[in-house]
Short mmCIF file of C-alpha atoms in Angstrom, two decimals:
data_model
loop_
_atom_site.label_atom_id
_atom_site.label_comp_id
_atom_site.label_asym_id
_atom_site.label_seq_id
_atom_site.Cartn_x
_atom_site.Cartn_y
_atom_site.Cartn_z
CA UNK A 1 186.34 75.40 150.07
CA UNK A 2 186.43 79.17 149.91
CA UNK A 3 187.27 79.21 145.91
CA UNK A 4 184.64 76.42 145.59
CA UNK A 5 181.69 78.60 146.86
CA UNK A 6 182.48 81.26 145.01
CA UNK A 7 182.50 79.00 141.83
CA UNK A 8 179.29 78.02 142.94
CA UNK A 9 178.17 81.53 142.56
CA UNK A 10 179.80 82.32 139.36
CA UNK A 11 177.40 79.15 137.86
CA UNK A 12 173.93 79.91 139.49
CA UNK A 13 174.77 83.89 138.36
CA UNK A 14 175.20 82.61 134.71
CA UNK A 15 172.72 80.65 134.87
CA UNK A 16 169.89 83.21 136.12
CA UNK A 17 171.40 85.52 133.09
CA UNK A 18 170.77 82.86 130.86
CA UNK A 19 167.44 82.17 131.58
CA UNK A 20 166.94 85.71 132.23
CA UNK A 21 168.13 86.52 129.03
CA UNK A 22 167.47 83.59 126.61
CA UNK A 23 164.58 83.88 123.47
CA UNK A 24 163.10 81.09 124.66
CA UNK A 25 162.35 82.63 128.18
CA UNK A 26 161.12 85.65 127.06
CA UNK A 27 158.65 84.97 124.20
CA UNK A 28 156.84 88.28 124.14
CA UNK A 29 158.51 90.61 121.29
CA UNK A 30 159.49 87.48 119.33
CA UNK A 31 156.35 85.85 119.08
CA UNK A 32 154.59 89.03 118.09
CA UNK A 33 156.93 89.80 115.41
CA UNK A 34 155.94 86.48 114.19
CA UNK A 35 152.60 87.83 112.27
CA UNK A 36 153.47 91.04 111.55
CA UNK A 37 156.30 89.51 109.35
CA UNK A 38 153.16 87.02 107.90
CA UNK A 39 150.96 89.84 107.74
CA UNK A 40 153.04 91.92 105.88
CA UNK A 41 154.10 89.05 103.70
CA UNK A 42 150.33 87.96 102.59
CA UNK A 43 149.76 91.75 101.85
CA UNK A 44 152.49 91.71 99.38
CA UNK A 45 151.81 88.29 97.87
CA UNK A 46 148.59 90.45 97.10
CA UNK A 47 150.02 93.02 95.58
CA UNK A 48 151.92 90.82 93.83
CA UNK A 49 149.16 88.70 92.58
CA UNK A 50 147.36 91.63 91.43
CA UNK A 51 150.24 92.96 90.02
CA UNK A 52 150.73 90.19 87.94
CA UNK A 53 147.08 89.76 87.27
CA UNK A 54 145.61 94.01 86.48
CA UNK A 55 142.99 92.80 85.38
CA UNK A 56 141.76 90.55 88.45
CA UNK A 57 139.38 93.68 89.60
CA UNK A 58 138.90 95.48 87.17
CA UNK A 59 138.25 92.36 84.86
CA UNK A 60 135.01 92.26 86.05
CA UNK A 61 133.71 95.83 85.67
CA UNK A 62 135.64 95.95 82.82
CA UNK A 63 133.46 93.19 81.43
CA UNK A 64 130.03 94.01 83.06
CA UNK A 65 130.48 97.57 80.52
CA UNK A 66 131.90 95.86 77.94
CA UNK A 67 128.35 93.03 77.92
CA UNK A 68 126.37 96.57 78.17
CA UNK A 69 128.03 98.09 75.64
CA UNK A 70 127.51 94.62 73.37
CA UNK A 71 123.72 94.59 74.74
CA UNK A 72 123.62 98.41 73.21
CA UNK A 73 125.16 97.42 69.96
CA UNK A 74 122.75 94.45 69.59
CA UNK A 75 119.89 96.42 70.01
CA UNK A 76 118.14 96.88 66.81
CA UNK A 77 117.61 99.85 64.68
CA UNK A 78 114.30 101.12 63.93
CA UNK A 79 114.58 100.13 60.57
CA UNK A 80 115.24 96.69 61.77
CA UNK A 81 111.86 96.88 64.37
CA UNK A 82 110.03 97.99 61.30
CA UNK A 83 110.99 95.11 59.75
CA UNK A 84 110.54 92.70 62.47
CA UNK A 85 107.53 93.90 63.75
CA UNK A 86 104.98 95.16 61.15
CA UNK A 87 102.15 94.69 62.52
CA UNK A 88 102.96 96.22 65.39
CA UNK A 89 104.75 99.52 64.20
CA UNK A 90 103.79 101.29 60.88
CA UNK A 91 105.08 104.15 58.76
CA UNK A 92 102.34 104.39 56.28
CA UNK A 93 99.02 102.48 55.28
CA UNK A 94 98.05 100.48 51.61
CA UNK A 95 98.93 101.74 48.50
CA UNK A 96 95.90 103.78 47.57
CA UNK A 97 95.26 107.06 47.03
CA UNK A 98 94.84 108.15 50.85
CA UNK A 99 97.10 110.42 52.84
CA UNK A 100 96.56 111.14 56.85
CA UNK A 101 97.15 114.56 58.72
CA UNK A 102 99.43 113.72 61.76
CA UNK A 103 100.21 116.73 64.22
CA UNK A 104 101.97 115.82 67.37
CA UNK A 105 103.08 117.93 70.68
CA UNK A 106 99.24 118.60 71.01
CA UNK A 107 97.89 120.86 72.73
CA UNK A 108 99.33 123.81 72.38
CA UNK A 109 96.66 126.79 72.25
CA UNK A 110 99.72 129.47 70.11
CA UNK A 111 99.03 127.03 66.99
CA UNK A 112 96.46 124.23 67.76
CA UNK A 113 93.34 126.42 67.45
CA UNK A 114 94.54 127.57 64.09
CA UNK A 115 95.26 125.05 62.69
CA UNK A 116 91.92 123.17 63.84
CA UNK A 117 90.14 126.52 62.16
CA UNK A 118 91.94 125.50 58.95
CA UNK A 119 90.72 121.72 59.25
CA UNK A 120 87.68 122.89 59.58
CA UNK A 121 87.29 125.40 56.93
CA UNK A 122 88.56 122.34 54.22
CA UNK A 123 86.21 119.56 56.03
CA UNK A 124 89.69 116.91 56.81
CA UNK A 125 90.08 114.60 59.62
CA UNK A 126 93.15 114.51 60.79
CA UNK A 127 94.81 112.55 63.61
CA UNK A 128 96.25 114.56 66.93
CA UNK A 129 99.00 112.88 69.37
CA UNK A 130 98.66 114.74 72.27
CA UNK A 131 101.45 115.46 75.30
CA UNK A 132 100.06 114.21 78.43
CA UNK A 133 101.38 117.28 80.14
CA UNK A 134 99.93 119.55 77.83
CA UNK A 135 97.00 117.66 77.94
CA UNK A 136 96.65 118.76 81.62
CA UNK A 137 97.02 122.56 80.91
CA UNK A 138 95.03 122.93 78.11
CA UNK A 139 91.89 120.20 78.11
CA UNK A 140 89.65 122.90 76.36
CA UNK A 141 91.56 122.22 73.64
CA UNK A 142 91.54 118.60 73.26
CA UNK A 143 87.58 118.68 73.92
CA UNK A 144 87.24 120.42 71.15
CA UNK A 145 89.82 118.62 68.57
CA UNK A 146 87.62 115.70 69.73
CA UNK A 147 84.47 117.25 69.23
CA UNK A 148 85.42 118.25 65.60
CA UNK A 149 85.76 114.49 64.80
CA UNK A 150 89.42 114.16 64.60
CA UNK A 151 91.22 111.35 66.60
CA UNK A 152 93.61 111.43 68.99
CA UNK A 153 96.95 109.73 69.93
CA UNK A 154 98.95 109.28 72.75
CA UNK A 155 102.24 111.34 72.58
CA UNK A 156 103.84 110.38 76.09
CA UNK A 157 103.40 112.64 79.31
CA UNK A 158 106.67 115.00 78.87
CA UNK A 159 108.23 114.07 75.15
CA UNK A 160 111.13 111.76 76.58
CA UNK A 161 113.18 109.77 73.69
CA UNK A 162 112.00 106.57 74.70
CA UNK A 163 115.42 104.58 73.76
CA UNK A 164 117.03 106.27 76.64
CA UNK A 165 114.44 105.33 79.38
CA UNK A 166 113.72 102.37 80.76
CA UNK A 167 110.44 100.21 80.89
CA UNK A 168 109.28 101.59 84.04
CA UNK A 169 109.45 104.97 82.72
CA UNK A 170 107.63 103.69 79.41
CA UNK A 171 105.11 102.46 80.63
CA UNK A 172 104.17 105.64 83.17
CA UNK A 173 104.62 107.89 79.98
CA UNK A 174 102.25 105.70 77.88
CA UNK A 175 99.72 104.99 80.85
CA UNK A 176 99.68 108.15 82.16
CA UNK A 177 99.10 109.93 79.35
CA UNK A 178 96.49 107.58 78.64
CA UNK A 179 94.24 107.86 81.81
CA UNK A 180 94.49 111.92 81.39
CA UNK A 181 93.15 111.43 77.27
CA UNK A 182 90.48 108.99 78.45
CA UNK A 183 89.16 111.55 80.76
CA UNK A 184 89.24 114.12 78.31
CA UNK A 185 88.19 112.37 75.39
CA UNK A 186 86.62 109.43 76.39
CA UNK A 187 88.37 106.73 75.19
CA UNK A 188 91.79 105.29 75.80
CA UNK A 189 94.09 105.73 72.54
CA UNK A 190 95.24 102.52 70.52
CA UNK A 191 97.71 104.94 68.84
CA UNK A 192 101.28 105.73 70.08
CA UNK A 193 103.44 107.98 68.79
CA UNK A 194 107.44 107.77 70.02
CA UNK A 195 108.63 111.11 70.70
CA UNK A 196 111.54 111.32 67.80
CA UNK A 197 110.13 108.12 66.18
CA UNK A 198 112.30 106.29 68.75
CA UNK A 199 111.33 103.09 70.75
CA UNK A 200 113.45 100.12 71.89
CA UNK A 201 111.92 96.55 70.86
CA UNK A 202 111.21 95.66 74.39
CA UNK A 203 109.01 98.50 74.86
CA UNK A 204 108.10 97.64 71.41
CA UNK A 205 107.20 94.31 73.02
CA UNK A 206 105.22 95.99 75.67
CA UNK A 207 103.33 97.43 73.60
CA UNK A 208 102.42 94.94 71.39
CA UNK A 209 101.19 92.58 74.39
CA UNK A 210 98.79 95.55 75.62
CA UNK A 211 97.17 95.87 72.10
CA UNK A 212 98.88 99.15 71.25
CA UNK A 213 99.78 100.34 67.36
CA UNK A 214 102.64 102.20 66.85
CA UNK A 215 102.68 104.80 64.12
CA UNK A 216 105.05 106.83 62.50
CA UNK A 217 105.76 108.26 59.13
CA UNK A 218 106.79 108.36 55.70
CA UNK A 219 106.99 112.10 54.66
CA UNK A 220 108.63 114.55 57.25
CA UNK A 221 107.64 118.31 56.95
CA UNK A 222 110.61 119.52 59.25
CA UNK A 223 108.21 122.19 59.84
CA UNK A 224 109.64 121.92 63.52
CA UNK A 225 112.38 123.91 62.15
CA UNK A 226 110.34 126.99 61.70
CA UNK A 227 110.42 126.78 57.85
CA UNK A 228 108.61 129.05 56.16
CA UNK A 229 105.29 128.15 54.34
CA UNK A 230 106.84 127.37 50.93
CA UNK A 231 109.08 124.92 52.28
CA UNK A 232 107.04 123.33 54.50
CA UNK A 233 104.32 123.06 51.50
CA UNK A 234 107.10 121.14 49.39
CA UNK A 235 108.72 119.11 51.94
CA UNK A 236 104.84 117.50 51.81
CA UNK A 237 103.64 117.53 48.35
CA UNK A 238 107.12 116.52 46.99
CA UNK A 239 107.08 113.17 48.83
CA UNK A 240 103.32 112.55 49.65
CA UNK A 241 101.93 109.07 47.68
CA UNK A 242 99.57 106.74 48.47
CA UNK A 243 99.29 105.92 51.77
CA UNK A 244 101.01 108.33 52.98
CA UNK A 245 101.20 109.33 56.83
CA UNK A 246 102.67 113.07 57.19
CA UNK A 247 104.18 114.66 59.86
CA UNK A 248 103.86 117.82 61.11
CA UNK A 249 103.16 119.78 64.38
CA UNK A 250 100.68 121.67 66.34
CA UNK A 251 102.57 122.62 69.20
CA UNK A 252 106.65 123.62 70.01
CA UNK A 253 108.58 124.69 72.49
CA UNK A 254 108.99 127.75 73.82
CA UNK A 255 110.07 130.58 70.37
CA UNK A 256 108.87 128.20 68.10
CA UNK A 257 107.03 128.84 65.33
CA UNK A 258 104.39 127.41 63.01
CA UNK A 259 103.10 129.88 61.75
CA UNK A 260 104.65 128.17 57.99
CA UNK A 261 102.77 124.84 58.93
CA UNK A 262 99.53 126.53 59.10
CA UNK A 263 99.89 129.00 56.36
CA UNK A 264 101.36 125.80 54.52
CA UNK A 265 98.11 124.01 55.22
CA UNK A 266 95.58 125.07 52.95
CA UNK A 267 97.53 124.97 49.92
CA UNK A 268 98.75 121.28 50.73
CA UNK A 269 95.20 120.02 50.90
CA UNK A 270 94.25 121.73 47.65
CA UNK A 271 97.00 120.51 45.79
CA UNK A 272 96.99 116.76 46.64
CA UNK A 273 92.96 117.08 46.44
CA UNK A 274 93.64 118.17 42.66
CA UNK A 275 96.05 115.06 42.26
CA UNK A 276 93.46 113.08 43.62
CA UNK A 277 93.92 112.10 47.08
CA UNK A 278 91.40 112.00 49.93
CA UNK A 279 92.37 112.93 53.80
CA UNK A 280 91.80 110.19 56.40
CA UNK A 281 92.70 109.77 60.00
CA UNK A 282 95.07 107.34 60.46
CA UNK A 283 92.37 104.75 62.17
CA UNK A 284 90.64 104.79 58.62
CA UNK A 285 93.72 104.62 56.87
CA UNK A 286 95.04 101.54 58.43
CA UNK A 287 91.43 99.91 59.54
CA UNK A 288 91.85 99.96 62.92
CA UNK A 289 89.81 101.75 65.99
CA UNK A 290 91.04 104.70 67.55
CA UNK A 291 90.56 103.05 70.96
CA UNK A 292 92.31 100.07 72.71
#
């Protein structure tokens, strides 16, 4: 009976230890390492995936500057916008035996004044696009480049390339500039000039819709390299023909110097007089009026 109790015992003692003891009964530490072994396992299928897939992220970025970069290269050149729109934006009027004055970063009281005393002197009309900010400092001067009977463009507010900004920024330039001329001169310009000659076709667009003209030019003086007056004389009557639109400047940055354009000047309008040529402002030239 003795050896049968103590059997007894033995049983309910291994049994407690079992149950004590058993996975089953104590599900704590097992069941937790359940989703750390599923976590860790999804992670690494991720990995994996990208892994096998480098392009999954960067795909898209990759793709969004790649479309940008095709957008860019679709973009048209200006010969192209000439082209496509030209009634819109012009380089040079009818073939006849008429050539227009065109002097941009207006005003700019080192080289305006003379060059306006040189205008003067020789009895030409010329046409003026005028910086916005310059506009500002020096409104003396643009009274009196209107009062002289020349016309005036609008130039933008601070000379940006327009290609590189976007509409928003456009249109400040151009309407900014445009409510400072209208108080000085009286009239809101129908002329734009793109700083560098550049413009993208929506702005191009823009423009258009609002009744703008866009003018540039077909005979380059570089005299914004501080050329001397014999150069800057030839660089003109070299090229000049009928209709011709001519760029030059009456106002630089800071060491600049003009001092070639106006010596230049005199002699240019005296020569192409002799050949036969009349000075207009680029209104007359292309028929149009100098306000919107």
């Amino acid at each position: 009976m003795e050896h049968l109790l103590k059997n007894r015992k033995l049983y309910i003692l291994a049994g407690l230890f079992f149950i004590l003891f058993s996975p089953a009964a104590y599900p704590g530490p097992a069941s937790a390492s359940i989703p750390q072994i599923q976590e860790t396992s999804e992670y690494e299928q991720q990995q994996a995936v990208e892994e096998d897939n480098p392009q999954t992220m960067p795909a898209n970025a990759s793709s969004q500057a790649a479309a940008r970069r095709n957008k860019r290269n679709k973009s048209l050149t200006l010969t192209q916008l000439l082209k496509k729109y030209p009634e819109t934006i012009l380089t040079q009027g009818p073939r006849n035996r008429m050539i227009a004055l065109t002097f941009d970063d207006v005003p700019d009281p080192r080289f305006t004044p003379q060059l306006l005393d040189v205008l003067r002197k020789y009895h030409v009309k010329a046409t003026f696009f005028v910086v916005g900010s310059r506009a500002e400092k020096h409104p003396v001067l643009v009274a009196r480049i209107v009062r002289e009977g020349h016309v005036i463009g609008n130039h933008s507010y601070n000379h940006p390339e327009f290609g590189k900004i976007g509409m928003n920024e456009f249109r400040t330039q151009i309407i900014r500039t445009e409510n400072i001329i209208s108080a000085l001169a009286g009239y809101k310009p129908r002329l734009i000039r793109p700083p560098y000659g550049d413009i993208s076709e929506s702005q191009l667009k823009w423009a258009k819709a609002h009744g703008y003209k866009l003018v540039n030019w077909n005979v380059d003086s570089l005299d914004w390299r501080s050329l001397p007056k014999a150069q800057v004389r030839n660089n003109i009557v070299a090229h000049a023909g009928k209709g011709a639109i001519i760029l030059q400047h009456g106002g630089g940055g800071r060491g600049s110097n003009l001092q070639g354009t106006i010596q230049a000047l005199p002699e240019v309008i005296t020569i192409m007089r002799k050949r036969g040529y009349t000075f207009v402002t680029v209104p007359q030239m292309l028929q149009l009026s100098k306000n919107k």
